[in-house]
Amino acid sequence: MTDHVDNWHKLARFDTNMQGELHANLLRNNGITVSLQPLSAIPGMNSGIVLWVEDTDLAEAQRILDTIPTDGAALLDEMSDADFDALSANQSNATQGNSIIDDNNGGTL
């Protein structure tokens, strides 16, 4: 199989279906038409996926994918302690701000 079929180009191959679907949704959210090709015909097999885009969207799709950090360690290095504190604060505030918490006591608040 070639990387070019009619007006579609193979953009990227991902090892897991989830990675491919996340990247495809990012591209779709940016107005790019994406076709997904699972690498297994068996439903539920997580064998990987290939993203295909049209000629007209190839350069823009590649530019978008190139901006996504793929190295988790590098991403953690880029985040500051303030970023981690903000994430922790948002998670704890989410539970504190909820005035109706089911504490499983069987009564009402």
PDB file of N, CA and C in Angstrom:
ATOM      1  N   MET A   1       0.847  -1.177   0.000  1.00  0.00           N
ATOM      2  CA  MET A   1       0.000   0.000   0.000  1.00  0.00           C
ATOM      3  C   MET A   1       0.891   1.239   0.000  1.00  0.00           C
ATOM      4  N   THR A   2       0.524   2.206  -0.764  1.00  0.00           N
ATOM      5  CA  THR A   2       1.323   3.426  -0.839  1.00  0.00           C
ATOM      6  C   THR A   2       0.841   4.436   0.184  1.00  0.00           C
ATOM      7  N   ASP A   3       1.626   5.504   0.321  1.00  0.00           N
ATOM      8  CA  ASP A   3       1.243   6.585   1.230  1.00  0.00           C
ATOM      9  C   ASP A   3       0.317   7.580   0.548  1.00  0.00           C
ATOM     10  N   HIS A   4      -0.030   7.306  -0.723  1.00  0.00           N
ATOM     11  CA  HIS A   4      -0.894   8.217  -1.478  1.00  0.00           C
ATOM     12  C   HIS A   4      -1.963   7.395  -2.200  1.00  0.00           C
ATOM     13  N   VAL A   5      -3.206   7.645  -1.904  1.00  0.00           N
ATOM     14  CA  VAL A   5      -4.316   6.986  -2.572  1.00  0.00           C
ATOM     15  C   VAL A   5      -5.259   8.074  -3.047  1.00  0.00           C
ATOM     16  N   ASP A   6      -5.344   8.202  -4.381  1.00  0.00           N
ATOM     17  CA  ASP A   6      -6.119   9.270  -5.005  1.00  0.00           C
ATOM     18  C   ASP A   6      -5.707  10.610  -4.406  1.00  0.00           C
ATOM     19  N   ASN A   7      -6.614  11.285  -3.730  1.00  0.00           N
ATOM     20  CA  ASN A   7      -6.265  12.580  -3.144  1.00  0.00           C
ATOM     21  C   ASN A   7      -6.066  12.499  -1.627  1.00  0.00           C
ATOM     22  N   TRP A   8      -5.861  11.306  -1.093  1.00  0.00           N
ATOM     23  CA  TRP A   8      -5.635  11.108   0.342  1.00  0.00           C
ATOM     24  C   TRP A   8      -4.184  10.755   0.585  1.00  0.00           C
ATOM     25  N   HIS A   9      -3.628  11.288   1.661  1.00  0.00           N
ATOM     26  CA  HIS A   9      -2.249  11.007   2.048  1.00  0.00           C
ATOM     27  C   HIS A   9      -2.211  10.408   3.444  1.00  0.00           C
ATOM     28  N   LYS A  10      -1.334   9.442   3.626  1.00  0.00           N
ATOM     29  CA  LYS A  10      -1.114   8.858   4.946  1.00  0.00           C
ATOM     30  C   LYS A  10      -0.385   9.889   5.787  1.00  0.00           C
ATOM     31  N   LEU A  11      -1.009  10.313   6.863  1.00  0.00           N
ATOM     32  CA  LEU A  11      -0.441  11.354   7.717  1.00  0.00           C
ATOM     33  C   LEU A  11       0.392  10.763   8.836  1.00  0.00           C
ATOM     34  N   ALA A  12      -0.161   9.788   9.553  1.00  0.00           N
ATOM     35  CA  ALA A  12       0.539   9.240  10.712  1.00  0.00           C
ATOM     36  C   ALA A  12      -0.017   7.865  11.049  1.00  0.00           C
ATOM     37  N   ARG A  13       0.825   7.080  11.715  1.00  0.00           N
ATOM     38  CA  ARG A  13       0.418   5.781  12.231  1.00  0.00           C
ATOM     39  C   ARG A  13       0.620   5.797  13.738  1.00  0.00           C
ATOM     40  N   PHE A  14      -0.388   5.324  14.473  1.00  0.00           N
ATOM     41  CA  PHE A  14      -0.318   5.293  15.933  1.00  0.00           C
ATOM     42  C   PHE A  14      -0.397   3.857  16.416  1.00  0.00           C
ATOM     43  N   ASP A  15       0.324   3.573  17.496  1.00  0.00           N
ATOM     44  CA  ASP A  15       0.383   2.220  18.033  1.00  0.00           C
ATOM     45  C   ASP A  15      -0.913   1.784  18.698  1.00  0.00           C
ATOM     46  N   THR A  16      -1.677   2.741  19.205  1.00  0.00           N
ATOM     47  CA  THR A  16      -2.955   2.407  19.831  1.00  0.00           C
ATOM     48  C   THR A  16      -4.079   3.169  19.144  1.00  0.00           C
ATOM     49  N   ASN A  17      -5.244   2.573  19.144  1.00  0.00           N
ATOM     50  CA  ASN A  17      -6.414   3.215  18.541  1.00  0.00           C
ATOM     51  C   ASN A  17      -6.759   4.516  19.254  1.00  0.00           C
ATOM     52  N   MET A  18      -6.598   4.535  20.589  1.00  0.00           N
ATOM     53  CA  MET A  18      -6.937   5.722  21.368  1.00  0.00           C
ATOM     54  C   MET A  18      -6.079   6.920  20.952  1.00  0.00           C
ATOM     55  N   GLN A  19      -4.788   6.698  20.776  1.00  0.00           N
ATOM     56  CA  GLN A  19      -3.911   7.793  20.339  1.00  0.00           C
ATOM     57  C   GLN A  19      -4.382   8.346  18.998  1.00  0.00           C
ATOM     58  N   GLY A  20      -4.666   7.452  18.073  1.00  0.00           N
ATOM     59  CA  GLY A  20      -5.105   7.871  16.745  1.00  0.00           C
ATOM     60  C   GLY A  20      -6.410   8.629  16.778  1.00  0.00           C
ATOM     61  N   GLU A  21      -7.346   8.157  17.582  1.00  0.00           N
ATOM     62  CA  GLU A  21      -8.646   8.822  17.672  1.00  0.00           C
ATOM     63  C   GLU A  21      -8.518  10.198  18.319  1.00  0.00           C
ATOM     64  N   LEU A  22      -7.666  10.325  19.325  1.00  0.00           N
ATOM     65  CA  LEU A  22      -7.452  11.632  19.959  1.00  0.00           C
ATOM     66  C   LEU A  22      -6.861  12.629  18.969  1.00  0.00           C
ATOM     67  N   HIS A  23      -5.865  12.191  18.206  1.00  0.00           N
ATOM     68  CA  HIS A  23      -5.247  13.069  17.222  1.00  0.00           C
ATOM     69  C   HIS A  23      -6.220  13.401  16.086  1.00  0.00           C
ATOM     70  N   ALA A  24      -7.010  12.420  15.684  1.00  0.00           N
ATOM     71  CA  ALA A  24      -8.012  12.662  14.642  1.00  0.00           C
ATOM     72  C   ALA A  24      -9.030  13.695  15.108  1.00  0.00           C
ATOM     73  N   ASN A  25      -9.474  13.610  16.366  1.00  0.00           N
ATOM     74  CA  ASN A  25     -10.434  14.589  16.887  1.00  0.00           C
ATOM     75  C   ASN A  25      -9.825  15.985  16.962  1.00  0.00           C
ATOM     76  N   LEU A  26      -8.555  16.071  17.315  1.00  0.00           N
ATOM     77  CA  LEU A  26      -7.877  17.366  17.328  1.00  0.00           C
ATOM     78  C   LEU A  26      -7.888  17.975  15.925  1.00  0.00           C
ATOM     79  N   LEU A  27      -7.568  17.172  14.936  1.00  0.00           N
ATOM     80  CA  LEU A  27      -7.567  17.665  13.556  1.00  0.00           C
ATOM     81  C   LEU A  27      -8.977  18.058  13.114  1.00  0.00           C
ATOM     82  N   ARG A  28      -9.959  17.243  13.459  1.00  0.00           N
ATOM     83  CA  ARG A  28     -11.349  17.566  13.094  1.00  0.00           C
ATOM     84  C   ARG A  28     -11.798  18.868  13.751  1.00  0.00           C
ATOM     85  N   ASN A  29     -11.383  19.089  14.987  1.00  0.00           N
ATOM     86  CA  ASN A  29     -11.730  20.333  15.679  1.00  0.00           C
ATOM     87  C   ASN A  29     -11.100  21.545  15.018  1.00  0.00           C
ATOM     88  N   ASN A  30     -10.077  21.314  14.210  1.00  0.00           N
ATOM     89  CA  ASN A  30      -9.429  22.390  13.459  1.00  0.00           C
ATOM     90  C   ASN A  30      -9.887  22.419  12.006  1.00  0.00           C
ATOM     91  N   GLY A  31     -10.997  21.766  11.697  1.00  0.00           N
ATOM     92  CA  GLY A  31     -11.602  21.834  10.375  1.00  0.00           C
ATOM     93  C   GLY A  31     -10.964  20.945   9.324  1.00  0.00           C
ATOM     94  N   ILE A  32     -10.225  19.928   9.732  1.00  0.00           N
ATOM     95  CA  ILE A  32      -9.550  19.048   8.783  1.00  0.00           C
ATOM     96  C   ILE A  32     -10.307  17.723   8.707  1.00  0.00           C
ATOM     97  N   THR A  33     -10.576  17.272   7.495  1.00  0.00           N
ATOM     98  CA  THR A  33     -11.245  15.997   7.282  1.00  0.00           C
ATOM     99  C   THR A  33     -10.230  14.880   7.445  1.00  0.00           C
ATOM    100  N   VAL A  34     -10.557  13.916   8.285  1.00  0.00           N
ATOM    101  CA  VAL A  34      -9.646  12.822   8.607  1.00  0.00           C
ATOM    102  C   VAL A  34     -10.360  11.496   8.366  1.00  0.00           C
ATOM    103  N   SER A  35      -9.620  10.543   7.818  1.00  0.00           N
ATOM    104  CA  SER A  35     -10.122   9.181   7.678  1.00  0.00           C
ATOM    105  C   SER A  35      -9.245   8.275   8.532  1.00  0.00           C
ATOM    106  N   LEU A  36      -9.878   7.383   9.280  1.00  0.00           N
ATOM    107  CA  LEU A  36      -9.151   6.460  10.153  1.00  0.00           C
ATOM    108  C   LEU A  36      -9.149   5.064   9.541  1.00  0.00           C
ATOM    109  N   GLN A  37      -7.991   4.413   9.569  1.00  0.00           N
ATOM    110  CA  GLN A  37      -7.866   3.046   9.075  1.00  0.00           C
ATOM    111  C   GLN A  37      -7.323   2.164  10.199  1.00  0.00           C
ATOM    112  N   PRO A  38      -8.204   1.412  10.873  1.00  0.00           N
ATOM    113  CA  PRO A  38      -7.720   0.499  11.914  1.00  0.00           C
ATOM    114  C   PRO A  38      -6.816  -0.564  11.296  1.00  0.00           C
ATOM    115  N   LEU A  39      -5.808  -0.995  12.044  1.00  0.00           N
ATOM    116  CA  LEU A  39      -4.870  -1.978  11.528  1.00  0.00           C
ATOM    117  C   LEU A  39      -5.297  -3.411  11.830  1.00  0.00           C
ATOM    118  N   SER A  40      -6.483  -3.571  12.390  1.00  0.00           N
ATOM    119  CA  SER A  40      -7.038  -4.899  12.629  1.00  0.00           C
ATOM    120  C   SER A  40      -8.523  -4.860  12.309  1.00  0.00           C
ATOM    121  N   ALA A  41      -9.003  -5.901  11.665  1.00  0.00           N
ATOM    122  CA  ALA A  41     -10.427  -5.985  11.335  1.00  0.00           C
ATOM    123  C   ALA A  41     -11.232  -6.568  12.486  1.00  0.00           C
ATOM    124  N   ILE A  42     -10.553  -7.018  13.530  1.00  0.00           N
ATOM    125  CA  ILE A  42     -11.227  -7.615  14.680  1.00  0.00           C
ATOM    126  C   ILE A  42     -11.657  -6.512  15.642  1.00  0.00           C
ATOM    127  N   PRO A  43     -12.954  -6.349  15.897  1.00  0.00           N
ATOM    128  CA  PRO A  43     -13.410  -5.312  16.823  1.00  0.00           C
ATOM    129  C   PRO A  43     -12.785  -5.499  18.209  1.00  0.00           C
ATOM    130  N   GLY A  44     -12.357  -4.400  18.783  1.00  0.00           N
ATOM    131  CA  GLY A  44     -11.784  -4.439  20.120  1.00  0.00           C
ATOM    132  C   GLY A  44     -10.284  -4.664  20.144  1.00  0.00           C
ATOM    133  N   MET A  45      -9.703  -5.040  19.026  1.00  0.00           N
ATOM    134  CA  MET A  45      -8.245  -5.211  18.973  1.00  0.00           C
ATOM    135  C   MET A  45      -7.598  -3.830  18.955  1.00  0.00           C
ATOM    136  N   ASN A  46      -6.671  -3.632  19.829  1.00  0.00           N
ATOM    137  CA  ASN A  46      -5.996  -2.341  19.920  1.00  0.00           C
ATOM    138  C   ASN A  46      -4.655  -2.441  19.202  1.00  0.00           C
ATOM    139  N   SER A  47      -4.716  -2.655  17.895  1.00  0.00           N
ATOM    140  CA  SER A  47      -3.507  -2.934  17.120  1.00  0.00           C
ATOM    141  C   SER A  47      -2.932  -1.708  16.444  1.00  0.00           C
ATOM    142  N   GLY A  48      -3.542  -0.580  16.615  1.00  0.00           N
ATOM    143  CA  GLY A  48      -3.050   0.636  15.996  1.00  0.00           C
ATOM    144  C   GLY A  48      -4.002   1.154  14.941  1.00  0.00           C
ATOM    145  N   ILE A  49      -3.657   2.343  14.448  1.00  0.00           N
ATOM    146  CA  ILE A  49      -4.548   3.013  13.508  1.00  0.00           C
ATOM    147  C   ILE A  49      -3.725   3.965  12.640  1.00  0.00           C
ATOM    148  N   VAL A  50      -4.163   4.182  11.415  1.00  0.00           N
ATOM    149  CA  VAL A  50      -3.498   5.097  10.498  1.00  0.00           C
ATOM    150  C   VAL A  50      -4.451   6.249  10.207  1.00  0.00           C
ATOM    151  N   LEU A  51      -3.916   7.474  10.218  1.00  0.00           N
ATOM    152  CA  LEU A  51      -4.698   8.660   9.872  1.00  0.00           C
ATOM    153  C   LEU A  51      -4.401   9.056   8.432  1.00  0.00           C
ATOM    154  N   TRP A  52      -5.448   9.310   7.692  1.00  0.00           N
ATOM    155  CA  TRP A  52      -5.331   9.771   6.313  1.00  0.00           C
ATOM    156  C   TRP A  52      -6.008  11.136   6.205  1.00  0.00           C
ATOM    157  N   VAL A  53      -5.401  12.045   5.434  1.00  0.00           N
ATOM    158  CA  VAL A  53      -5.985  13.366   5.190  1.00  0.00           C
ATOM    159  C   VAL A  53      -5.921  13.666   3.696  1.00  0.00           C
ATOM    160  N   GLU A  54      -6.753  14.587   3.260  1.00  0.00           N
ATOM    161  CA  GLU A  54      -6.782  14.968   1.854  1.00  0.00           C
ATOM    162  C   GLU A  54      -5.594  15.857   1.500  1.00  0.00           C
ATOM    163  N   ASP A  55      -5.288  15.903   0.199  1.00  0.00           N
ATOM    164  CA  ASP A  55      -4.175  16.722  -0.307  1.00  0.00           C
ATOM    165  C   ASP A  55      -4.206  18.143   0.237  1.00  0.00           C
ATOM    166  N   THR A  56      -5.372  18.740   0.191  1.00  0.00           N
ATOM    167  CA  THR A  56      -5.496  20.151   0.550  1.00  0.00           C
ATOM    168  C   THR A  56      -5.242  20.412   2.026  1.00  0.00           C
ATOM    169  N   ASP A  57      -5.398  19.395   2.865  1.00  0.00           N
ATOM    170  CA  ASP A  57      -5.230  19.562   4.313  1.00  0.00           C
ATOM    171  C   ASP A  57      -3.909  19.011   4.845  1.00  0.00           C
ATOM    172  N   LEU A  58      -3.103  18.405   3.982  1.00  0.00           N
ATOM    173  CA  LEU A  58      -1.910  17.700   4.437  1.00  0.00           C
ATOM    174  C   LEU A  58      -0.939  18.599   5.196  1.00  0.00           C
ATOM    175  N   ALA A  59      -0.589  19.746   4.646  1.00  0.00           N
ATOM    176  CA  ALA A  59       0.399  20.629   5.287  1.00  0.00           C
ATOM    177  C   ALA A  59      -0.103  21.148   6.632  1.00  0.00           C
ATOM    178  N   GLU A  60      -1.364  21.564   6.686  1.00  0.00           N
ATOM    179  CA  GLU A  60      -1.931  22.087   7.927  1.00  0.00           C
ATOM    180  C   GLU A  60      -2.038  20.992   8.982  1.00  0.00           C
ATOM    181  N   ALA A  61      -2.444  19.790   8.577  1.00  0.00           N
ATOM    182  CA  ALA A  61      -2.560  18.675   9.517  1.00  0.00           C
ATOM    183  C   ALA A  61      -1.188  18.308  10.079  1.00  0.00           C
ATOM    184  N   GLN A  62      -0.180  18.289   9.236  1.00  0.00           N
ATOM    185  CA  GLN A  62       1.169  17.973   9.704  1.00  0.00           C
ATOM    186  C   GLN A  62       1.673  19.034  10.664  1.00  0.00           C
ATOM    187  N   ARG A  63       1.368  20.309  10.371  1.00  0.00           N
ATOM    188  CA  ARG A  63       1.774  21.403  11.249  1.00  0.00           C
ATOM    189  C   ARG A  63       1.129  21.253  12.622  1.00  0.00           C
ATOM    190  N   ILE A  64      -0.151  20.906  12.666  1.00  0.00           N
ATOM    191  CA  ILE A  64      -0.862  20.734  13.936  1.00  0.00           C
ATOM    192  C   ILE A  64      -0.273  19.569  14.722  1.00  0.00           C
ATOM    193  N   LEU A  65      -0.042  18.436  14.056  1.00  0.00           N
ATOM    194  CA  LEU A  65       0.511  17.280  14.761  1.00  0.00           C
ATOM    195  C   LEU A  65       1.929  17.547  15.258  1.00  0.00           C
ATOM    196  N   ASP A  66       2.683  18.360  14.524  1.00  0.00           N
ATOM    197  CA  ASP A  66       4.051  18.667  14.944  1.00  0.00           C
ATOM    198  C   ASP A  66       4.098  19.514  16.213  1.00  0.00           C
ATOM    199  N   THR A  67       3.004  20.183  16.554  1.00  0.00           N
ATOM    200  CA  THR A  67       2.975  21.018  17.756  1.00  0.00           C
ATOM    201  C   THR A  67       2.636  20.225  19.011  1.00  0.00           C
ATOM    202  N   ILE A  68       2.255  18.953  18.855  1.00  0.00           N
ATOM    203  CA  ILE A  68       1.865  18.128  19.999  1.00  0.00           C
ATOM    204  C   ILE A  68       3.104  17.466  20.580  1.00  0.00           C
ATOM    205  N   PRO A  69       3.381  17.707  21.862  1.00  0.00           N
ATOM    206  CA  PRO A  69       4.531  17.032  22.475  1.00  0.00           C
ATOM    207  C   PRO A  69       4.258  15.535  22.584  1.00  0.00           C
ATOM    208  N   THR A  70       5.229  14.728  22.165  1.00  0.00           N
ATOM    209  CA  THR A  70       5.041  13.287  22.198  1.00  0.00           C
ATOM    210  C   THR A  70       5.855  12.623  23.290  1.00  0.00           C
ATOM    211  N   ASP A  71       6.772  13.345  23.888  1.00  0.00           N
ATOM    212  CA  ASP A  71       7.614  12.788  24.940  1.00  0.00           C
ATOM    213  C   ASP A  71       7.059  13.221  26.292  1.00  0.00           C
ATOM    214  N   GLY A  72       6.502  12.280  27.040  1.00  0.00           N
ATOM    215  CA  GLY A  72       5.891  12.598  28.332  1.00  0.00           C
ATOM    216  C   GLY A  72       6.876  13.193  29.310  1.00  0.00           C
ATOM    217  N   ALA A  73       8.118  12.716  29.313  1.00  0.00           N
ATOM    218  CA  ALA A  73       9.129  13.248  30.232  1.00  0.00           C
ATOM    219  C   ALA A  73       9.447  14.701  29.889  1.00  0.00           C
ATOM    220  N   ALA A  74       9.529  15.010  28.594  1.00  0.00           N
ATOM    221  CA  ALA A  74       9.804  16.387  28.191  1.00  0.00           C
ATOM    222  C   ALA A  74       8.649  17.302  28.576  1.00  0.00           C
ATOM    223  N   LEU A  75       7.424  16.799  28.445  1.00  0.00           N
ATOM    224  CA  LEU A  75       6.255  17.592  28.825  1.00  0.00           C
ATOM    225  C   LEU A  75       6.270  17.894  30.315  1.00  0.00           C
ATOM    226  N   LEU A  76       6.614  16.910  31.136  1.00  0.00           N
ATOM    227  CA  LEU A  76       6.696  17.129  32.575  1.00  0.00           C
ATOM    228  C   LEU A  76       7.797  18.143  32.906  1.00  0.00           C
ATOM    229  N   ASP A  77       8.907  18.084  32.179  1.00  0.00           N
ATOM    230  CA  ASP A  77       9.991  19.042  32.402  1.00  0.00           C
ATOM    231  C   ASP A  77       9.559  20.467  32.079  1.00  0.00           C
ATOM    232  N   GLU A  78       8.671  20.617  31.079  1.00  0.00           N
ATOM    233  CA  GLU A  78       8.206  21.946  30.681  1.00  0.00           C
ATOM    234  C   GLU A  78       7.222  22.528  31.686  1.00  0.00           C
ATOM    235  N   MET A  79       6.517  21.673  32.412  1.00  0.00           N
ATOM    236  CA  MET A  79       5.527  22.162  33.374  1.00  0.00           C
ATOM    237  C   MET A  79       6.237  22.635  34.630  1.00  0.00           C
ATOM    238  N   SER A  80       5.771  23.742  35.163  1.00  0.00           N
ATOM    239  CA  SER A  80       6.358  24.281  36.388  1.00  0.00           C
ATOM    240  C   SER A  80       5.602  23.751  37.607  1.00  0.00           C
ATOM    241  N   ASP A  81       6.158  24.018  38.778  1.00  0.00           N
ATOM    242  CA  ASP A  81       5.473  23.633  40.018  1.00  0.00           C
ATOM    243  C   ASP A  81       4.125  24.338  40.114  1.00  0.00           C
ATOM    244  N   ALA A  82       4.036  25.549  39.593  1.00  0.00           N
ATOM    245  CA  ALA A  82       2.771  26.298  39.623  1.00  0.00           C
ATOM    246  C   ALA A  82       1.710  25.567  38.810  1.00  0.00           C
ATOM    247  N   ASP A  83       2.117  24.971  37.674  1.00  0.00           N
ATOM    248  CA  ASP A  83       1.169  24.213  36.864  1.00  0.00           C
ATOM    249  C   ASP A  83       0.623  23.032  37.656  1.00  0.00           C
ATOM    250  N   PHE A  84       1.497  22.306  38.348  1.00  0.00           N
ATOM    251  CA  PHE A  84       1.059  21.170  39.148  1.00  0.00           C
ATOM    252  C   PHE A  84       0.176  21.622  40.302  1.00  0.00           C
ATOM    253  N   ASP A  85       0.524  22.740  40.954  1.00  0.00           N
ATOM    254  CA  ASP A  85      -0.291  23.267  42.048  1.00  0.00           C
ATOM    255  C   ASP A  85      -1.666  23.666  41.551  1.00  0.00           C
ATOM    256  N   ALA A  86      -1.734  24.286  40.368  1.00  0.00           N
ATOM    257  CA  ALA A  86      -3.018  24.702  39.803  1.00  0.00           C
ATOM    258  C   ALA A  86      -3.885  23.483  39.521  1.00  0.00           C
ATOM    259  N   LEU A  87      -3.288  22.412  38.990  1.00  0.00           N
ATOM    260  CA  LEU A  87      -4.055  21.195  38.738  1.00  0.00           C
ATOM    261  C   LEU A  87      -4.587  20.609  40.031  1.00  0.00           C
ATOM    262  N   SER A  88      -3.756  20.564  41.065  1.00  0.00           N
ATOM    263  CA  SER A  88      -4.175  20.014  42.353  1.00  0.00           C
ATOM    264  C   SER A  88      -5.276  20.860  42.971  1.00  0.00           C
ATOM    265  N   ALA A  89      -5.147  22.184  42.886  1.00  0.00           N
ATOM    266  CA  ALA A  89      -6.150  23.080  43.462  1.00  0.00           C
ATOM    267  C   ALA A  89      -7.481  22.933  42.742  1.00  0.00           C
ATOM    268  N   ASN A  90      -7.453  22.818  41.426  1.00  0.00           N
ATOM    269  CA  ASN A  90      -8.694  22.663  40.669  1.00  0.00           C
ATOM    270  C   ASN A  90      -9.395  21.365  41.027  1.00  0.00           C
ATOM    271  N   GLN A  91      -8.645  20.307  41.227  1.00  0.00           N
ATOM    272  CA  GLN A  91      -9.257  19.033  41.578  1.00  0.00           C
ATOM    273  C   GLN A  91      -9.867  19.081  42.971  1.00  0.00           C
ATOM    274  N   SER A  92      -9.194  19.708  43.944  1.00  0.00           N
ATOM    275  CA  SER A  92      -9.743  19.753  45.294  1.00  0.00           C
ATOM    276  C   SER A  92     -10.900  20.737  45.390  1.00  0.00           C
ATOM    277  N   ASN A  93     -10.870  21.829  44.627  1.00  0.00           N
ATOM    278  CA  ASN A  93     -11.968  22.791  44.633  1.00  0.00           C
ATOM    279  C   ASN A  93     -13.221  22.206  44.012  1.00  0.00           C
ATOM    280  N   ALA A  94     -13.065  21.294  43.093  1.00  0.00           N
ATOM    281  CA  ALA A  94     -14.224  20.698  42.444  1.00  0.00           C
ATOM    282  C   ALA A  94     -15.078  19.943  43.454  1.00  0.00           C
ATOM    283  N   THR A  95     -14.455  19.278  44.399  1.00  0.00           N
ATOM    284  CA  THR A  95     -15.240  18.535  45.383  1.00  0.00           C
ATOM    285  C   THR A  95     -15.736  19.448  46.498  1.00  0.00           C
ATOM    286  N   GLN A  96     -14.974  20.493  46.855  1.00  0.00           N
ATOM    287  CA  GLN A  96     -15.396  21.398  47.922  1.00  0.00           C
ATOM    288  C   GLN A  96     -16.543  22.292  47.488  1.00  0.00           C
ATOM    289  N   GLY A  97     -16.594  22.633  46.202  1.00  0.00           N
ATOM    290  CA  GLY A  97     -17.620  23.536  45.712  1.00  0.00           C
ATOM    291  C   GLY A  97     -18.971  22.873  45.555  1.00  0.00           C
ATOM    292  N   ASN A  98     -19.051  21.575  45.665  1.00  0.00           N
ATOM    293  CA  ASN A  98     -20.294  20.850  45.479  1.00  0.00           C
ATOM    294  C   ASN A  98     -21.027  20.778  46.819  1.00  0.00           C
ATOM    295  N   SER A  99     -22.154  21.489  46.922  1.00  0.00           N
ATOM    296  CA  SER A  99     -22.870  21.539  48.195  1.00  0.00           C
ATOM    297  C   SER A  99     -23.728  20.296  48.419  1.00  0.00           C
ATOM    298  N   ILE A 100     -23.984  19.522  47.372  1.00  0.00           N
ATOM    299  CA  ILE A 100     -24.774  18.306  47.524  1.00  0.00           C
ATOM    300  C   ILE A 100     -23.832  17.136  47.299  1.00  0.00           C
ATOM    301  N   ILE A 101     -23.315  16.614  48.378  1.00  0.00           N
ATOM    302  CA  ILE A 101     -22.404  15.483  48.310  1.00  0.00           C
ATOM    303  C   ILE A 101     -23.089  14.290  48.945  1.00  0.00           C
ATOM    304  N   ASP A 102     -23.148  13.212  48.212  1.00  0.00           N
ATOM    305  CA  ASP A 102     -23.768  11.992  48.721  1.00  0.00           C
ATOM    306  C   ASP A 102     -22.752  11.284  49.607  1.00  0.00           C
ATOM    307  N   ASP A 103     -22.940  11.394  50.912  1.00  0.00           N
ATOM    308  CA  ASP A 103     -22.013  10.740  51.829  1.00  0.00           C
ATOM    309  C   ASP A 103     -22.505   9.348  52.225  1.00  0.00           C
ATOM    310  N   ASN A 104     -23.565   8.898  51.536  1.00  0.00           N
ATOM    311  CA  ASN A 104     -24.092   7.556  51.723  1.00  0.00           C
ATOM    312  C   ASN A 104     -24.587   7.311  53.157  1.00  0.00           C
ATOM    313  N   ASN A 105     -25.068   8.373  53.824  1.00  0.00           N
ATOM    314  CA  ASN A 105     -25.618   8.221  55.175  1.00  0.00           C
ATOM    315  C   ASN A 105     -27.085   7.841  55.168  1.00  0.00           C
ATOM    316  N   GLY A 106     -27.700   7.969  54.009  1.00  0.00           N
ATOM    317  CA  GLY A 106     -29.116   7.625  53.921  1.00  0.00           C
ATOM    318  C   GLY A 106     -30.018   8.797  54.265  1.00  0.00           C
ATOM    319  N   GLY A 107     -29.486   9.892  54.738  1.00  0.00           N
ATOM    320  CA  GLY A 107     -30.289  11.065  55.069  1.00  0.00           C
ATOM    321  C   GLY A 107     -30.092  12.164  54.054  1.00  0.00           C
ATOM    322  N   THR A 108     -30.724  13.296  54.309  1.00  0.00           N
ATOM    323  CA  THR A 108     -30.569  14.442  53.430  1.00  0.00           C
ATOM    324  C   THR A 108     -29.687  15.463  54.097  1.00  0.00           C
ATOM    325  N   LEU A 109     -29.177  16.368  53.305  1.00  0.00           N
ATOM    326  CA  LEU A 109     -28.319  17.425  53.835  1.00  0.00           C
ATOM    327  C   LEU A 109     -29.116  18.534  54.454  1.00  0.00           C
TER     328      LEU A 109
END
